[in-house]
Amino acid sequence: MSRTIAYIVCLIAGMAYSIARAEGPEKEDFRPSTVNQPGKEYPQVNSGGKVRVQVAAPDAKYVQLDIGGVKYDLTRDETGVWSGESAPQEEGFHYYQLNIDGASVPDPGTRYFYGAGRWGSGIEIPAHDQDFYTLKNVPHGLVSEMNYYSDITRKWRRCFVYTPPCYEAEADKRYPVLYLQHGSFEDETGWTGQGKAGLILDNLIAERKARPMIIVMDNGYAFRPEEEQAVSDPTRPAMVFEEVMINEIVPMIDRRFRTLNHRESRAIAGLSMGANQTMRIIMNNLDTFAWYGGFSGTANYPSAAEIDAETFLGGVFKEGDRINGQIRALWLGVGTTEPEVFPQSIGAFRNMLKRQGIDHTFYESPGTAHEWLTWRRSLYQFAQLLFQ
Amino acid sequence: MSRTIAYIVCLIAGMAYSIARAEGPEKEDFRPSTVNQPGKEYPQVNSGGKVRVQVAAPDAKYVQLDIGGVKYDLTRDETGVWSGESAPQEEGFHYYQLNIDGASVPDPGTRYFYGAGRWGSGIEIPAHDQDFYTLKNVPHGLVSEMNYYSDITRKWRRCFVYTPPCYEAEADKRYPVLYLQHGSFEDETGWTGQGKAGLILDNLIAERKARPMIIVMDNGYAFRPEEEQAVSDPTRPAMVFEEVMINEIVPMIDRRFRTLNHRESRAIAGLSMGANQTMRIIMNNLDTFAWYGGFSGTANYPSAAEIDAETFLGGVFKEGDRINGQIRALWLGVGTTEPEVFPQSIGAFRNMLKRQGIDHTFYESPGTAHEWLTWRRSLYQFAQLLFQ
């Protein structure tokens, strides 16, 4: 028996050693992140998902890498350059910052992205399935920046509009439109920046897996002048944005672009807060939209309680058959490692759909959290169903 | 006599006191910079052009504001927040950074711009003539981001394309094109970001002061794979970019957009390094372009020596009459407070033009340096002459 135990101990120790070795020298394969500024060597990422940063701060007492809710201490070399690594991060895109003697600042090595309520650093942990959002030698659509004045909010607003690669050449053709919304503390730049929406559609269209479509990405924060506030309440986010969408954005896009101007050719989708907002918008405006995508969110968020279809959102899901006839696709997605509140509230919502006999598609993104890789994959899946 | 001196001393002291008072309380009118991140109170600018920054860095030994080549020490309050001001800055746009215990980092309060070879902080000192680039309730063009693969550089490249407000509605109309280039250590984002090219044209077109036109803004750094280098030599910048422009960019734009596809409807202009590059490009390609704008630069930069037209750029300016017949406008601009090398080299170039009897327009931007307000004003002036 003791020999057996000793054998097992040795076996485990040997395995542990092998694993340690495999994780040691073999992971000294750090490369500059793909979203670094031109010519910048740091930050770097290795095949194990670790992030290594480096910054010159000769007179600092301490410097930390602040990523994924954890602060990692960096160490100083004799020249005043600080370096260090994070624990392995999940594949996909992550916001992060540096902490220099208590100052939270962007890493001067990266390009900057709007998320977490600020323009700050981002890093890409290469995903095993990154091919679907990689910049490839296929025809590319254009992403146009469009400024417009909103009479409802009495402010200048901005949207980005993706037009498919064939849009200019096929000058008489009209296209369906997907209205695609960001999450809380993000803005209209999210889907084309860290979301890679344009590249995802370029690749899908090149492979004939998605219909050429227009995508409109606007800013989900909208307030009347008298109710202006810095951030929206993520549990009640729709607010005046629904009015801006229906009365200002949709008509403006239909005037300016060659759209197919009817509900069967209009989809609306969003992530997290945007999923919540867009679900309310489509259910209040079934004459305008016929396709819905909810990425990591539903309108019952953050509640996990069973939903009463008689009362939820004013009873719009009460008549399941009617909904099945009106909504061409009701698509829901979530990452398998998201905080419990997301699968739980989406689960409660799906239970209601099932009780009402409402058709829907449910997608789980393997191994991704409440992060952009979940949403890139969700768009990739959802776009293939759209307008078919 | 001593009474007179005493009187004068009192008078001067009184005046100095009045001036000090006038510069003191009256300039406590700091406001958030117009290019701050949403909701950020700092940095601020006052009517005297001073920049005030504020950053929390509780454990820092020192924090400095680094702007216009000068570092200003900030002072710490009891909560660890550092604040301080610069000397008055010239009106217009300036890049800057913070120095926290020796680390040069972006200010977390601002949006970020690519210049000085990095994405970093920028600040707007409101200009007395800012109306011409202000976002106003006039029809707005679109600015489209376009990715393309260059066979010459064997790299992905990007350009931004401004299309005028009427472009979508007048679907059969074709438009002249201005190719507009950034300066050294800048990139294709400069003209629509800090340059405000889109807003300048929107406003000019709304006032019928400029013809509706397409503007293409590309990246002036281009290298063959075998000659790749981090930055170009600003005294010999054209290099392979000329080949990319003539063989790849112009044909691509003519295929994708509704352009007027002949030399009389094609202009090329640039600032600083871009002025140098584009002057070489037009003089080598007079079959492609007929209009030229050089903002704070010429192809003889940095030399102030008299130019021999027989040999300069292979003698292209030798026959003045022929040049007058071929170039519809040869436009040169410079700021009155630029470093001497700029007016001197431009002066030597103009002397050569005069000796050759070559018509040109010369514009001086009052009180501006080698900075974006000079170039915004240059575009504003130049665009009004174009294609008329």
Coordinates of N, CA and C in Angstrom, one line a residue, chain A residues 37-38 40 55-62 98 100-108 110-112 114 117-120 135-149 151 156 158 160 163-169 171 187 192 199 202 255-257, chain B residues 37-38 40 55-62 98 100-108 110-112 114 117-120 135-149 151 156 158 160 163-169 171 187 192 199 202 255-257:
Chain A
Q37 N 0.3 50.8 -30.1 CA 0.6 51.9 -31.0 C 1.7 51.5 -32.0
P38 N 1.8 52.1 -33.2 CA 2.8 51.7 -34.1 C 4.2 51.7 -33.5
K40 N 5.4 50.2 -31.1 CA 5.6 49.9 -29.6 C 5.8 48.5 -29.3
V55 N 7.2 50.0 -18.5 CA 7.0 51.5 -18.6 C 8.2 52.1 -17.9
A56 N 8.7 53.2 -18.5 CA 9.8 53.9 -17.8 C 9.2 54.9 -16.8
A57 N 9.6 54.7 -15.5 CA 9.1 55.6 -14.5 C 10.2 55.7 -13.4
P58 N 11.3 56.4 -13.8 CA 12.5 56.3 -13.0 C 12.4 56.7 -11.5
D59 N 11.5 57.6 -11.3 CA 11.4 58.2 -9.9 C 10.1 57.6 -9.1
A60 N 9.5 56.6 -9.7 CA 8.2 56.1 -9.1 C 8.6 55.2 -7.9
K61 N 7.7 55.2 -6.9 CA 7.8 54.3 -5.7 C 7.3 52.9 -6.1
Y62 N 6.2 52.9 -6.8 CA 5.6 51.6 -7.3 C 4.8 51.8 -8.6
L98 N -2.6 51.4 -16.1 CA -1.4 51.3 -15.2 C -1.7 52.2 -13.9
I100 N 0.6 54.3 -11.4 CA 1.9 54.8 -11.1 C 1.8 55.7 -9.9
D101 N 2.3 55.2 -8.8 CA 2.2 55.9 -7.5 C 0.8 56.4 -7.2
G102 N -0.2 55.6 -7.5 CA -1.5 55.9 -7.1 C -2.3 56.6 -8.3
A103 N -1.6 57.0 -9.4 CA -2.3 57.6 -10.5 C -2.7 56.5 -11.5
S104 N -4.1 56.4 -11.8 CA -4.6 55.5 -12.8 C -4.5 56.1 -14.1
V105 N -3.6 55.6 -15.0 CA -3.3 56.2 -16.3 C -3.3 55.2 -17.4
P106 N -3.6 55.6 -18.6 CA -3.5 54.6 -19.7 C -2.0 54.2 -19.9
D107 N -1.8 53.0 -20.4 CA -0.5 52.6 -20.8 C -0.1 53.3 -22.1
P108 N 1.1 54.0 -22.1 CA 1.4 54.8 -23.3 C 1.8 53.9 -24.5
T110 N -0.3 51.4 -25.8 CA -1.5 50.9 -26.5 C -2.2 51.9 -27.3
R111 N -3.0 51.5 -28.2 CA -4.1 52.3 -28.7 C -5.2 52.4 -27.7
Y112 N -6.1 53.4 -27.8 CA -7.1 53.6 -26.8 C -8.5 53.3 -27.3
Y114 N -12.8 53.2 -26.0 CA -13.8 53.8 -25.0 C -14.6 52.6 -24.3
G117 N -16.3 53.7 -19.1 CA -16.6 55.1 -18.9 C -15.4 56.0 -19.2
R118 N -14.4 55.5 -19.9 CA -13.2 56.3 -20.2 C -12.5 55.8 -21.5
W119 N -11.7 56.7 -22.1 CA -10.8 56.2 -23.2 C -9.6 55.7 -22.4
G120 N -9.2 54.4 -22.7 CA -8.1 53.8 -22.0 C -7.5 52.7 -22.8
L135 N -8.5 40.9 -40.1 CA -8.4 41.7 -41.4 C -7.8 40.8 -42.5
K136 N -8.6 40.5 -43.5 CA -8.1 39.6 -44.5 C -8.3 40.2 -45.9
N137 N -7.6 39.6 -46.9 CA -7.7 40.2 -48.2 C -9.0 39.8 -48.9
V138 N -10.1 40.3 -48.4 CA -11.4 40.2 -49.0 C -11.9 41.6 -49.2
P139 N -13.0 41.8 -50.0 CA -13.5 43.1 -50.2 C -14.0 43.7 -48.8
H140 N -13.7 45.0 -48.6 CA -14.0 45.6 -47.4 C -15.1 46.7 -47.5
G141 N -16.0 46.7 -46.6 CA -17.0 47.7 -46.5 C -16.4 49.0 -45.9
L142 N -17.1 50.1 -45.9 CA -16.7 51.3 -45.4 C -17.4 51.5 -44.0
V143 N -16.7 52.2 -43.1 CA -17.3 52.6 -41.8 C -17.3 54.1 -41.8
S144 N -18.5 54.7 -41.9 CA -18.6 56.2 -42.0 C -19.0 56.8 -40.7
E145 N -18.4 57.9 -40.3 CA -18.7 58.7 -39.1 C -19.7 59.7 -39.5
M146 N -20.8 59.8 -38.8 CA -21.9 60.7 -39.2 C -22.3 61.5 -38.0
N147 N -22.2 62.8 -38.0 CA -22.6 63.7 -37.0 C -24.1 64.2 -37.3
Y148 N -24.9 64.2 -36.3 CA -26.3 64.8 -36.5 C -26.7 65.5 -35.3
Y149 N -27.6 66.4 -35.5 CA -28.2 67.2 -34.4 C -29.5 66.5 -34.0
D151 N -33.0 66.9 -32.2 CA -33.9 67.9 -31.6 C -34.5 67.4 -30.3
W156 N -25.6 67.6 -30.2 CA -25.0 66.8 -31.3 C -24.8 65.4 -30.9
R158 N -23.6 61.3 -32.6 CA -22.8 60.7 -33.7 C -23.1 59.2 -33.8
F160 N -21.9 55.6 -36.3 CA -21.0 55.0 -37.3 C -21.9 54.1 -38.1
T163 N -21.3 50.2 -44.3 CA -21.9 49.8 -45.6 C -21.1 48.7 -46.2
P164 N -21.8 47.7 -46.8 CA -21.1 46.5 -47.2 C -20.2 46.8 -48.5
P165 N -19.2 45.9 -48.8 CA -18.3 46.1 -49.8 C -18.9 46.5 -51.2
C166 N -20.1 45.9 -51.5 CA -20.7 46.1 -52.8 C -21.5 47.4 -52.9
Y167 N -21.6 48.1 -51.8 CA -22.6 49.3 -51.7 C -22.4 50.3 -52.8
E168 N -21.1 50.7 -53.0 CA -20.9 51.7 -54.0 C -21.0 51.2 -55.4
A169 N -20.6 50.0 -55.7 CA -20.6 49.5 -57.1 C -22.1 49.2 -57.5
A171 N -25.1 50.5 -57.4 CA -25.6 51.8 -57.0 C -27.2 51.9 -57.0
D187 N -19.6 53.4 -25.8 CA -20.2 54.4 -26.7 C -20.3 53.9 -28.2
T192 N -17.2 49.1 -33.8 CA -16.3 49.0 -34.9 C -14.8 49.0 -34.3
L199 N -15.1 44.1 -39.7 CA -14.3 43.0 -40.2 C -15.2 41.7 -40.2
D202 N -17.4 41.9 -43.2 CA -16.6 41.7 -44.4 C -16.3 40.2 -44.6
R255 N -33.3 58.1 -45.0 CA -33.1 59.2 -46.0 C -31.7 59.1 -46.7
R256 N -30.7 58.9 -45.9 CA -29.3 59.1 -46.4 C -28.7 57.9 -47.1
F257 N -29.2 56.7 -46.7 CA -28.6 55.4 -47.2 C -29.7 54.7 -48.0
Chain B
Q37 N -12.5 64.0 -22.5 CA -13.4 62.8 -22.5 C -14.7 63.2 -21.9
P38 N -15.8 62.5 -22.2 CA -17.1 62.9 -21.7 C -17.1 63.0 -20.2
K40 N -15.5 64.7 -18.2 CA -14.2 65.1 -17.4 C -14.1 66.6 -17.3
V55 N -4.7 65.8 -11.6 CA -4.7 64.4 -11.6 C -4.4 63.8 -10.2
A56 N -5.1 62.8 -9.9 CA -4.9 62.1 -8.6 C -3.7 61.2 -8.7
A57 N -2.7 61.4 -7.8 CA -1.5 60.6 -7.8 C -1.0 60.7 -6.4
P58 N -1.8 60.0 -5.4 CA -1.5 60.2 -4.0 C -0.1 59.9 -3.5
D59 N 0.6 58.9 -4.2 CA 1.9 58.5 -3.7 C 3.0 59.0 -4.6
A60 N 2.7 60.0 -5.5 CA 3.8 60.5 -6.3 C 4.7 61.5 -5.6
K61 N 6.0 61.5 -6.1 CA 6.9 62.5 -5.5 C 6.8 63.8 -6.3
Y62 N 6.5 63.7 -7.6 CA 6.3 65.0 -8.3 C 5.4 64.6 -9.6
L98 N 1.5 64.2 -19.4 CA 1.9 64.4 -18.0 C 3.2 63.6 -17.7
I100 N 4.7 61.8 -14.5 CA 4.4 61.3 -13.1 C 5.6 60.6 -12.6
D101 N 6.4 61.2 -11.8 CA 7.7 60.5 -11.2 C 8.5 60.0 -12.4
G102 N 8.6 60.7 -13.4 CA 9.5 60.3 -14.5 C 8.8 59.6 -15.6
A103 N 7.6 59.2 -15.4 CA 6.8 58.4 -16.5 C 6.0 59.4 -17.3
S104 N 6.3 59.4 -18.7 CA 5.5 60.3 -19.6 C 4.3 59.5 -20.0
V105 N 3.1 60.0 -19.6 CA 1.9 59.3 -19.8 C 0.8 60.3 -20.3
P106 N -0.2 59.8 -21.0 CA -1.3 60.7 -21.4 C -2.1 61.2 -20.2
D107 N -2.7 62.3 -20.3 CA -3.6 62.8 -19.3 C -4.9 62.0 -19.4
P108 N -5.3 61.3 -18.3 CA -6.6 60.5 -18.4 C -7.8 61.4 -18.6
T110 N -8.3 63.6 -21.2 CA -8.5 64.1 -22.6 C -8.8 62.9 -23.5
R111 N -9.4 63.3 -24.7 CA -9.4 62.3 -25.8 C -8.0 62.3 -26.3
Y112 N -7.7 61.3 -27.2 CA -6.3 61.1 -27.6 C -6.2 61.2 -29.2
Y114 N -3.3 61.2 -32.6 CA -2.0 60.7 -33.0 C -1.1 61.9 -33.5
G117 N 4.4 61.1 -33.0 CA 4.7 59.7 -33.0 C 4.0 58.9 -32.0
R118 N 3.0 59.4 -31.5 CA 2.3 58.6 -30.4 C 0.8 59.0 -30.3
W119 N -0.1 58.1 -29.8 CA -1.4 58.5 -29.4 C -1.3 59.2 -28.0
G120 N -1.7 60.4 -27.9 CA -1.5 61.1 -26.7 C -2.5 62.2 -26.5
L135 N -18.6 72.8 -35.2 CA -19.7 71.9 -35.5 C -21.0 72.7 -35.5
K136 N -21.6 72.9 -36.7 CA -22.8 73.8 -36.7 C -23.9 73.0 -37.4
N137 N -25.1 73.6 -37.2 CA -26.3 72.9 -37.8 C -26.4 73.2 -39.2
V138 N -25.5 72.6 -40.0 CA -25.5 72.7 -41.5 C -25.4 71.3 -41.9
P139 N -25.7 71.0 -43.2 CA -25.6 69.6 -43.7 C -24.1 69.1 -43.5
H140 N -24.0 67.9 -43.1 CA -22.7 67.3 -42.8 C -22.3 66.2 -43.8
G141 N -21.1 66.2 -44.2 CA -20.6 65.1 -45.0 C -20.3 63.9 -44.1
L142 N -19.9 62.8 -44.8 CA -19.5 61.6 -44.0 C -18.0 61.5 -44.1
V143 N -17.4 60.9 -43.1 CA -16.0 60.6 -43.1 C -15.9 59.0 -43.0
S144 N -15.4 58.4 -44.1 CA -15.4 56.9 -44.1 C -14.0 56.4 -43.9
E145 N -13.9 55.4 -43.1 CA -12.7 54.7 -42.9 C -12.6 53.5 -43.9
M146 N -11.5 53.4 -44.6 CA -11.3 52.5 -45.6 C -10.0 51.7 -45.5
N147 N -10.1 50.4 -45.3 CA -8.9 49.6 -45.2 C -8.6 49.0 -46.6
Y148 N -7.3 49.0 -47.0 CA -6.9 48.4 -48.3 C -5.6 47.8 -48.2
Y149 N -5.4 46.7 -49.0 CA -4.1 46.1 -49.0 C -3.2 46.6 -50.1
D151 N -0.1 46.2 -52.5 CA 0.8 45.3 -53.1 C 2.2 45.8 -53.1
W156 N -1.3 46.1 -44.9 CA -2.6 46.7 -44.9 C -2.4 48.2 -44.6
R158 N -4.6 52.2 -44.5 CA -5.9 52.8 -44.2 C -6.0 54.2 -44.7
F160 N -8.9 57.7 -44.8 CA -10.2 58.3 -44.5 C -10.7 59.1 -45.7
T163 N -16.8 62.6 -47.9 CA -17.7 62.8 -49.0 C -18.6 64.0 -48.6
P164 N -18.9 64.9 -49.5 CA -19.7 66.1 -49.1 C -21.1 65.7 -48.8
P165 N -21.9 66.7 -48.1 CA -23.2 66.4 -47.7 C -24.2 65.9 -48.7
C166 N -24.0 66.4 -50.0 CA -24.9 66.1 -51.1 C -24.6 64.8 -51.7
Y167 N -23.5 64.1 -51.3 CA -23.0 62.9 -52.1 C -24.0 61.8 -52.3
E168 N -24.8 61.5 -51.2 CA -25.7 60.4 -51.3 C -27.0 60.8 -52.1
A169 N -27.4 62.0 -51.9 CA -28.7 62.4 -52.5 C -28.5 62.6 -54.0
A171 N -27.1 61.2 -56.6 CA -26.5 59.9 -56.9 C -25.8 59.7 -58.2
D187 N -0.4 60.8 -38.7 CA -0.9 59.7 -39.5 C -2.2 60.1 -40.2
T192 N -8.8 64.6 -40.0 CA -10.2 64.6 -39.6 C -10.3 64.8 -38.1
L199 N -15.3 69.3 -40.9 CA -16.1 70.4 -40.4 C -15.8 71.7 -41.2
D202 N -17.6 71.2 -44.5 CA -19.1 71.3 -44.3 C -19.5 72.7 -44.2
R255 N -12.2 54.1 -58.6 CA -13.1 53.0 -58.7 C -14.2 53.0 -57.7
R256 N -14.0 53.4 -56.5 CA -14.9 53.2 -55.5 C -15.9 54.4 -55.3
F257 N -15.4 55.6 -55.6 CA -16.2 56.8 -55.4 C -16.5 57.5 -56.7

